[in-house]
Amino acid sequence: MDRTLLDAKKEKLSHLRLYWHDILSGEHPTGATIVPPVKNSMTGFGLVRMIDNPLTLGPKMSSKCVGRAQGFYASAGLDELGFYMSMNFEFIEGKYNGSTITVQGRNPALHKVREMAVVGGSGLFRFARGYATASTHWIDFKTGDAVVEYNVYVLHY
């Protein structure tokens, strides 16, 4: 494939640190349960939740919002709290405004650090590939609200 036809110059590696805010409580939740978990499941197995979560530069909601995480996660673990994640990080600020990164994979939520794949992107992230690590910064087990730090390492043109 001729890269010049695609306006693909030199491949770059970018590192993005973002905070993902999953808000399930209050008047303006950013996640909605589409399918409830099966009865008597200790792991919430079967739960499917759509999200439109803020992505900020810092862990506080008052931090600058640079994008949204839009997609879904589903509780896929029978014996462990583990989610299947599929979401687009849509950027709304700065040089990546209008671009997306697609993150997909297994998220064993109680592990200190989880790794998922970057499987694509758009805009400045065309032909994106790489990985994202997630680590829980804060969680309220009563409401389900959580803040997760994502470190995304993405190769793109």
Coordinates of N, CA, C and O in Angstrom, one line a residue:
M1 N 0.8 -1.2 0.0 CA 0.0 0.0 0.0 C 0.9 1.2 0.0 O 1.9 1.3 0.7
D2 N 0.6 2.2 -0.8 CA 1.3 3.4 -0.9 C 0.8 4.4 0.2 O -0.3 4.9 0.1
R3 N 1.7 4.7 1.2 CA 1.3 5.6 2.3 C 0.9 7.0 1.8 O 0.1 7.7 2.4
T4 N 1.6 7.4 0.8 CA 1.3 8.8 0.3 C -0.1 9.0 -0.1 O -0.7 10.1 0.0
L5 N -0.7 7.9 -0.7 CA -2.1 8.0 -1.1 C -3.1 8.2 0.1 O -4.1 8.8 -0.1
L6 N -2.6 7.8 1.3 CA -3.5 7.8 2.5 C -3.1 9.0 3.3 O -3.6 9.2 4.5
D7 N -2.2 9.8 2.9 CA -1.6 10.9 3.7 C -1.0 10.4 5.0 O -1.0 11.1 6.0
A8 N -0.4 9.2 4.9 CA 0.2 8.6 6.1 C 1.7 8.8 6.0 O 2.4 8.3 5.1
K9 N 2.2 9.7 6.8 CA 3.6 10.0 6.8 C 4.3 9.0 7.7 O 4.3 7.8 7.5
K10 N 5.0 9.5 8.7 CA 5.7 8.7 9.6 C 4.9 8.2 10.8 O 4.1 9.0 11.4
E11 N 5.0 7.0 11.2 CA 4.3 6.4 12.3 C 4.8 7.0 13.6 O 6.0 7.1 13.8
K12 N 3.9 7.3 14.5 CA 4.2 7.9 15.8 C 3.7 7.0 16.9 O 2.7 6.3 16.8
L13 N 4.3 7.2 18.1 CA 3.8 6.6 19.3 C 3.4 7.7 20.2 O 4.2 8.6 20.6
S14 N 2.1 7.7 20.6 CA 1.6 8.6 21.6 C 1.2 8.0 22.9 O 0.7 6.8 22.8
H15 N 1.4 8.7 24.0 CA 1.0 8.2 25.3 C 0.0 9.2 25.8 O 0.3 10.4 25.9
L16 N -1.2 8.7 26.1 CA -2.3 9.6 26.7 C -2.7 9.1 28.1 O -2.9 7.9 28.2
R17 N -2.7 10.0 29.1 CA -3.2 9.6 30.4 C -4.5 10.3 30.6 O -4.6 11.5 30.5
L18 N -5.6 9.5 30.8 CA -6.9 10.0 30.9 C -7.6 9.4 32.1 O -7.3 8.3 32.5
Y19 N -8.6 10.1 32.6 CA -9.4 9.6 33.7 C -10.8 9.4 33.2 O -11.4 10.3 32.7
W20 N -11.3 8.2 33.4 CA -12.6 7.7 32.9 C -13.6 7.8 34.1 O -13.3 7.1 35.1
H21 N -14.6 8.5 34.0 CA -15.6 8.7 35.1 C -16.9 8.0 34.8 O -17.6 8.4 34.0
D22 N -17.1 6.9 35.5 CA -18.3 6.1 35.3 C -19.3 6.5 36.5 O -19.1 6.1 37.6
I23 N -20.3 7.2 36.1 CA -21.2 7.8 37.1 C -22.5 7.0 37.0 O -23.2 7.2 35.9
L24 N -22.9 6.3 38.0 CA -24.1 5.5 38.0 C -25.2 6.1 38.9 O -26.4 5.7 38.7
S25 N -24.8 6.9 39.8 CA -25.7 7.5 40.7 C -26.1 9.0 40.3 O -25.5 9.5 39.4
G26 N -27.0 9.5 41.1 CA -27.4 10.9 40.9 C -28.4 11.1 39.7 O -28.9 10.2 39.2
E27 N -28.6 12.4 39.4 CA -29.6 12.8 38.4 C -29.1 12.7 37.0 O -29.9 12.6 36.1
H28 N -27.8 12.7 36.8 CA -27.2 12.6 35.4 C -26.2 11.5 35.3 O -25.0 11.7 35.1
P29 N -26.6 10.2 35.4 CA -25.7 9.1 35.2 C -25.1 9.1 33.8 O -25.8 9.5 32.9
T30 N -23.9 8.5 33.7 CA -23.2 8.4 32.4 C -23.3 7.0 31.9 O -22.8 6.7 30.9
G31 N -23.8 6.1 32.7 CA -24.0 4.7 32.4 C -25.4 4.2 32.6 O -26.1 4.7 33.5
A32 N -25.9 3.4 31.7 CA -27.3 2.9 31.8 C -27.3 1.4 31.6 O -26.7 0.9 30.7
T33 N -27.9 0.7 32.6 CA -28.0 -0.8 32.5 C -29.0 -1.1 31.4 O -30.2 -0.7 31.4
I34 N -28.5 -1.9 30.4 CA -29.3 -2.4 29.3 C -29.9 -3.8 29.6 O -31.0 -4.1 29.3
V35 N -29.0 -4.6 30.2 CA -29.5 -6.0 30.6 C -29.0 -6.1 32.0 O -27.8 -6.0 32.3
P36 N -29.9 -6.5 32.9 CA -29.5 -6.7 34.3 C -28.8 -8.0 34.4 O -28.9 -8.9 33.6
P37 N -28.0 -8.2 35.5 CA -27.3 -9.4 35.7 C -28.3 -10.6 36.0 O -29.4 -10.3 36.5
V38 N -27.8 -11.8 35.9 CA -28.6 -12.9 36.2 C -28.8 -13.0 37.7 O -28.0 -12.5 38.5
K39 N -29.9 -13.6 38.2 CA -30.2 -13.6 39.6 C -29.1 -14.5 40.3 O -28.6 -15.4 39.8
N40 N -28.8 -14.1 41.5 CA -27.9 -14.8 42.4 C -26.4 -14.8 41.9 O -25.7 -15.7 42.4
S41 N -26.1 -14.0 41.0 CA -24.7 -13.9 40.6 C -23.9 -13.0 41.5 O -24.2 -11.9 41.7
M42 N -22.8 -13.5 42.0 CA -21.9 -12.8 42.9 C -21.0 -11.8 42.1 O -20.5 -10.8 42.6
T43 N -20.9 -12.0 40.8 CA -20.1 -11.2 39.9 C -20.9 -10.3 39.0 O -20.3 -9.6 38.2
G44 N -22.2 -10.3 39.1 CA -23.0 -9.5 38.2 C -23.0 -10.1 36.8 O -23.3 -9.3 35.8
F45 N -22.7 -11.3 36.6 CA -22.7 -12.0 35.3 C -23.9 -11.7 34.5 O -25.0 -11.8 35.0
G46 N -23.7 -11.3 33.3 CA -24.8 -11.0 32.3 C -25.1 -9.5 32.2 O -25.8 -9.1 31.3
L47 N -24.7 -8.7 33.1 CA -25.0 -7.3 33.1 C -24.4 -6.7 31.8 O -23.3 -7.0 31.4
V48 N -25.2 -5.8 31.2 CA -24.7 -5.0 30.0 C -25.0 -3.6 30.3 O -26.2 -3.3 30.6
R49 N -24.0 -2.7 30.2 CA -24.2 -1.3 30.5 C -23.6 -0.5 29.4 O -22.5 -0.6 29.0
M50 N -24.5 0.4 28.8 CA -24.0 1.4 27.9 C -23.4 2.6 28.6 O -23.9 3.0 29.7
I51 N -22.3 3.2 28.0 CA -21.7 4.3 28.7 C -21.5 5.5 27.7 O -21.3 5.3 26.5
D52 N -21.4 6.7 28.3 CA -21.0 7.9 27.7 C -20.3 8.7 28.8 O -20.8 9.7 29.3
N53 N -19.1 8.2 29.2 CA -18.4 8.7 30.3 C -17.4 9.8 30.0 O -16.7 9.7 28.9
P54 N -17.3 10.8 30.8 CA -16.3 11.8 30.6 C -14.9 11.3 30.7 O -14.6 10.4 31.5
L55 N -14.0 11.8 29.9 CA -12.6 11.6 30.0 C -11.9 12.9 30.3 O -12.0 13.9 29.6
T56 N -11.2 12.9 31.5 CA -10.6 14.2 31.9 C -9.1 14.0 32.1 O -8.6 12.9 32.1
L57 N -8.4 15.1 32.2 CA -7.0 15.1 32.4 C -6.5 14.8 33.8 O -5.4 14.4 34.0
G58 N -7.4 15.0 34.7 CA -7.1 14.7 36.1 C -8.2 13.8 36.7 O -9.3 13.6 36.1
P59 N -8.0 13.3 37.9 CA -9.0 12.4 38.5 C -10.3 13.1 39.0 O -11.3 12.4 39.3
K60 N -10.3 14.4 39.2 CA -11.5 15.0 39.7 C -12.4 15.4 38.5 O -11.9 15.8 37.4
M61 N -13.7 15.4 38.8 CA -14.7 15.8 37.7 C -14.5 17.2 37.3 O -14.8 17.6 36.1
S62 N -13.9 18.0 38.1 CA -13.6 19.4 37.8 C -12.4 19.6 36.9 O -12.2 20.7 36.4
S63 N -11.7 18.5 36.6 CA -10.5 18.5 35.7 C -11.0 18.8 34.3 O -12.2 18.5 34.0
K64 N -10.1 19.3 33.4 CA -10.5 19.6 32.1 C -11.0 18.3 31.4 O -10.3 17.3 31.3
C65 N -12.2 18.4 30.8 CA -12.8 17.3 30.0 C -12.3 17.4 28.6 O -12.4 18.4 27.9
V66 N -11.6 16.3 28.1 CA -11.0 16.3 26.8 C -11.7 15.3 25.8 O -11.4 15.2 24.7
G67 N -12.7 14.6 26.4 CA -13.4 13.6 25.5 C -14.4 12.8 26.3 O -14.7 13.1 27.4
R68 N -14.9 11.8 25.6 CA -16.0 10.9 26.1 C -15.6 9.5 25.7 O -15.0 9.2 24.7
A69 N -15.9 8.6 26.7 CA -15.7 7.1 26.4 C -17.1 6.6 26.1 O -18.0 6.6 27.0
Q70 N -17.4 6.3 24.9 CA -18.7 5.8 24.4 C -18.7 4.4 24.0 O -17.8 4.0 23.2
G71 N -19.6 3.6 24.5 CA -19.6 2.2 24.2 C -20.4 1.4 25.2 O -21.4 1.8 25.7
F72 N -19.8 0.2 25.6 CA -20.5 -0.6 26.6 C -19.5 -1.5 27.3 O -18.4 -1.7 26.8
Y73 N -19.9 -2.0 28.4 CA -19.2 -3.1 29.1 C -20.2 -4.1 29.6 O -21.3 -3.8 29.9
A74 N -19.7 -5.3 29.6 CA -20.6 -6.4 30.0 C -19.9 -7.3 31.0 O -18.7 -7.6 30.8
S75 N -20.6 -7.7 32.1 CA -20.0 -8.6 33.0 C -19.9 -10.0 32.5 O -20.9 -10.7 32.2
A76 N -18.7 -10.5 32.2 CA -18.5 -11.7 31.5 C -17.9 -12.9 32.3 O -17.7 -13.9 31.8
G77 N -17.6 -12.6 33.6 CA -17.0 -13.5 34.5 C -18.0 -14.2 35.4 O -18.7 -13.6 36.1
L78 N -18.0 -15.6 35.4 CA -18.8 -16.3 36.3 C -18.2 -16.4 37.7 O -18.9 -16.3 38.7
D79 N -16.9 -16.5 37.7 CA -16.2 -16.7 39.0 C -15.4 -15.5 39.5 O -14.8 -15.5 40.6
E80 N -15.2 -14.5 38.6 CA -14.4 -13.3 38.9 C -15.1 -12.1 38.3 O -15.7 -12.2 37.2
L81 N -15.0 -11.0 39.0 CA -15.6 -9.7 38.5 C -14.7 -9.3 37.3 O -13.7 -8.7 37.4
G82 N -15.2 -9.6 36.1 CA -14.5 -9.4 34.9 C -15.4 -8.9 33.8 O -16.5 -9.5 33.6
F83 N -15.0 -7.8 33.2 CA -15.9 -7.2 32.1 C -15.3 -7.3 30.8 O -14.1 -7.3 30.6
Y84 N -16.2 -7.4 29.8 CA -15.8 -7.3 28.4 C -16.0 -5.8 28.0 O -17.2 -5.3 28.2
M85 N -15.0 -5.1 27.6 CA -15.2 -3.7 27.3 C -15.1 -3.4 25.8 O -14.2 -4.0 25.1
S86 N -15.9 -2.6 25.3 CA -15.8 -2.1 23.9 C -16.2 -0.7 23.9 O -17.4 -0.3 24.1
M87 N -15.3 0.2 23.6 CA -15.6 1.7 23.7 C -14.7 2.5 22.8 O -13.6 2.1 22.5
N88 N -15.2 3.6 22.4 CA -14.4 4.6 21.6 C -14.1 5.7 22.5 O -15.0 6.3 23.2
F89 N -12.9 6.1 22.6 CA -12.5 7.4 23.2 C -12.6 8.5 22.2 O -11.8 8.5 21.2
E90 N -13.6 9.3 22.3 CA -13.9 10.4 21.4 C -13.3 11.7 22.0 O -13.6 12.1 23.1
F91 N -12.4 12.3 21.2 CA -11.7 13.5 21.7 C -12.4 14.8 21.2 O -12.8 14.9 20.1
I92 N -12.6 15.7 22.2 CA -13.4 16.9 21.9 C -12.6 18.2 22.1 O -13.1 19.3 22.0
E93 N -11.3 18.0 22.4 CA -10.4 19.2 22.7 C -9.0 19.0 22.1 O -8.6 17.9 21.9
G94 N -8.4 20.1 21.9 CA -6.9 20.1 21.5 C -6.7 19.5 20.2 O -7.6 19.4 19.3
K95 N -5.4 19.1 20.0 CA -5.0 18.6 18.6 C -5.7 17.3 18.2 O -5.8 17.0 17.0
Y96 N -6.3 16.5 19.1 CA -7.0 15.3 18.8 C -8.5 15.5 18.6 O -9.2 14.5 18.4
N97 N -9.0 16.7 18.7 CA -10.4 17.0 18.5 C -11.0 16.4 17.3 O -10.4 16.6 16.2
G98 N -12.0 15.6 17.5 CA -12.7 14.9 16.3 C -12.1 13.5 16.0 O -12.7 12.8 15.2
S99 N -11.0 13.2 16.7 CA -10.4 11.8 16.5 C -10.9 10.9 17.5 O -11.4 11.3 18.6
T100 N -10.8 9.6 17.2 CA -11.2 8.5 18.2 C -10.1 7.4 18.3 O -9.3 7.2 17.4
I101 N -10.2 6.8 19.4 CA -9.4 5.5 19.6 C -10.3 4.5 20.1 O -11.1 4.7 21.0
T102 N -10.3 3.3 19.5 CA -11.2 2.2 19.9 C -10.4 1.2 20.9 O -9.4 0.7 20.5
V103 N -11.0 1.0 22.1 CA -10.4 0.1 23.1 C -11.3 -1.0 23.3 O -12.5 -0.9 23.4
Q104 N -10.7 -2.2 23.3 CA -11.5 -3.4 23.4 C -10.8 -4.5 24.2 O -9.5 -4.6 24.1
G105 N -11.5 -5.3 25.0 CA -10.8 -6.4 25.6 C -11.4 -6.7 27.0 O -12.4 -6.2 27.4
R106 N -10.7 -7.6 27.7 CA -11.1 -8.1 29.0 C -10.5 -7.2 30.1 O -9.4 -6.8 30.1
N107 N -11.4 -6.9 31.1 CA -11.1 -6.0 32.2 C -11.4 -6.7 33.5 O -12.5 -6.6 34.0
P108 N -10.5 -7.5 34.1 CA -10.7 -8.1 35.4 C -10.7 -7.0 36.5 O -9.6 -6.6 36.9
A109 N -11.8 -6.4 36.8 CA -11.9 -5.2 37.5 C -11.2 -5.1 38.9 O -10.9 -4.0 39.3
L110 N -11.0 -6.2 39.5 CA -10.4 -6.2 40.9 C -8.9 -6.3 40.8 O -8.2 -6.2 41.8
H111 N -8.3 -6.5 39.6 CA -6.8 -6.5 39.5 C -6.3 -5.1 39.5 O -7.0 -4.1 39.1
K112 N -5.1 -4.9 40.1 CA -4.6 -3.6 40.2 C -4.4 -2.9 38.9 O -4.8 -1.7 38.7
V113 N -3.9 -3.6 37.9 CA -3.7 -3.0 36.5 C -4.3 -4.0 35.6 O -4.0 -5.2 35.6
R114 N -5.1 -3.5 34.6 CA -5.7 -4.3 33.6 C -5.2 -3.8 32.2 O -5.0 -2.6 32.1
E115 N -5.0 -4.7 31.3 CA -4.6 -4.3 29.9 C -5.6 -4.7 28.9 O -6.1 -5.8 28.9
M116 N -5.9 -3.7 28.0 CA -6.8 -4.0 26.9 C -6.2 -3.5 25.6 O -5.2 -2.7 25.6
A117 N -6.7 -3.9 24.5 CA -6.1 -3.6 23.2 C -6.7 -2.4 22.6 O -7.9 -2.1 22.7
V118 N -5.8 -1.6 21.9 CA -6.3 -0.5 21.0 C -6.4 -1.2 19.7 O -5.4 -1.7 19.1
V119 N -7.6 -1.2 19.1 CA -7.9 -2.0 17.9 C -8.1 -1.1 16.7 O -8.3 -1.6 15.6
G120 N -8.1 0.2 16.9 CA -8.3 1.1 15.7 C -8.5 2.5 16.2 O -8.4 2.8 17.4
G121 N -8.9 3.3 15.2 CA -9.1 4.7 15.5 C -9.5 5.5 14.2 O -9.6 4.9 13.2
S122 N -9.7 6.8 14.4 CA -10.1 7.6 13.3 C -9.4 9.0 13.4 O -8.9 9.3 14.5
G123 N -9.5 9.8 12.4 CA -8.9 11.1 12.4 C -7.4 11.0 12.5 O -6.8 10.3 11.8
L124 N -6.8 11.7 13.5 CA -5.4 11.6 13.7 C -4.9 10.2 14.2 O -3.7 9.9 14.2
F125 N -5.9 9.3 14.5 CA -5.5 8.0 15.0 C -5.9 6.9 14.0 O -6.1 5.8 14.3
R126 N -5.9 7.3 12.7 CA -6.1 6.3 11.6 C -5.1 5.2 11.7 O -3.9 5.5 12.0
F127 N -5.5 4.0 11.5 CA -4.6 2.8 11.6 C -4.0 2.6 13.0 O -3.0 2.0 13.1
A128 N -4.7 3.1 14.0 CA -4.2 3.0 15.3 C -4.1 1.5 15.8 O -4.9 0.7 15.4
R129 N -3.1 1.3 16.6 CA -2.9 0.0 17.3 C -2.1 0.3 18.5 O -1.3 1.2 18.6
G130 N -2.3 -0.6 19.5 CA -1.5 -0.4 20.7 C -2.3 -1.1 21.9 O -2.9 -2.1 21.7
Y131 N -2.1 -0.5 23.1 CA -2.7 -1.0 24.3 C -3.1 0.1 25.2 O -2.5 1.2 25.2
A132 N -4.0 -0.2 26.1 CA -4.4 0.7 27.2 C -4.3 -0.1 28.5 O -4.8 -1.2 28.6
T133 N -3.8 0.6 29.5 CA -3.8 0.0 30.9 C -4.8 0.8 31.7 O -5.0 2.0 31.5
A134 N -5.6 0.1 32.5 CA -6.6 0.7 33.4 C -6.2 0.4 34.8 O -5.9 -0.8 35.1
S135 N -6.3 1.4 35.7 CA -6.2 1.1 37.1 C -7.2 2.0 37.9 O -7.3 3.2 37.6
T136 N -7.9 1.4 38.8 CA -8.9 2.1 39.5 C -8.3 3.1 40.4 O -7.5 2.8 41.3
H137 N -8.7 4.4 40.2 CA -8.3 5.4 41.1 C -9.2 5.6 42.3 O -8.7 5.8 43.4
W138 N -10.5 5.4 42.1 CA -11.5 5.5 43.2 C -12.7 4.7 42.8 O -13.1 4.7 41.6
I139 N -13.4 4.1 43.8 CA -14.6 3.4 43.5 C -15.5 3.5 44.8 O -15.0 3.4 45.9
D140 N -16.8 3.7 44.6 CA -17.8 3.7 45.6 C -18.6 2.4 45.4 O -19.4 2.3 44.5
F141 N -18.3 1.4 46.2 CA -19.0 0.1 46.0 C -20.5 0.1 46.3 O -21.2 -0.7 45.8
K142 N -20.9 1.1 47.0 CA -22.4 1.3 47.3 C -23.1 1.8 46.0 O -24.2 1.2 45.7
T143 N -22.6 2.8 45.3 CA -23.3 3.3 44.2 C -22.8 2.8 42.8 O -23.5 2.8 41.8
G144 N -21.6 2.3 42.8 CA -20.9 1.8 41.6 C -20.2 2.9 40.9 O -19.5 2.6 39.8
D145 N -20.2 4.1 41.3 CA -19.5 5.2 40.7 C -18.0 4.9 40.8 O -17.5 4.4 41.8
A146 N -17.2 5.2 39.8 CA -15.8 4.9 39.8 C -15.0 5.9 38.9 O -15.6 6.5 37.9
V147 N -13.8 6.1 39.2 CA -12.8 6.8 38.4 C -11.7 5.9 38.1 O -11.1 5.3 39.1
V148 N -11.4 5.7 36.9 CA -10.3 4.8 36.4 C -9.3 5.6 35.6 O -9.7 6.3 34.7
E149 N -8.0 5.4 36.0 CA -7.0 6.0 35.2 C -6.6 5.1 34.0 O -6.4 3.9 34.2
Y150 N -6.7 5.7 32.8 CA -6.3 4.9 31.6 C -5.0 5.5 31.1 O -4.9 6.7 30.9
N151 N -4.0 4.7 30.8 CA -2.8 5.0 30.1 C -2.8 4.3 28.7 O -2.8 3.1 28.7
V152 N -2.9 5.1 27.7 CA -3.1 4.6 26.4 C -1.8 4.8 25.6 O -1.3 5.9 25.5
Y153 N -1.3 3.7 25.0 CA -0.1 3.8 24.2 C -0.5 3.4 22.8 O -0.9 2.3 22.6
V154 N -0.5 4.3 21.9 CA -1.0 4.1 20.6 C 0.0 4.5 19.5 O 0.5 5.5 19.5
L155 N 0.1 3.5 18.5 CA 0.9 3.8 17.3 C -0.1 4.3 16.2 O -1.1 3.6 16.0
H156 N 0.2 5.3 15.6 CA -0.7 5.9 14.6 C 0.2 6.8 13.6 O 1.3 7.1 13.8
Y157 N -0.5 7.2 12.5 CA 0.2 8.0 11.5 C -0.2 9.5 11.7 O -1.2 9.8 12.3

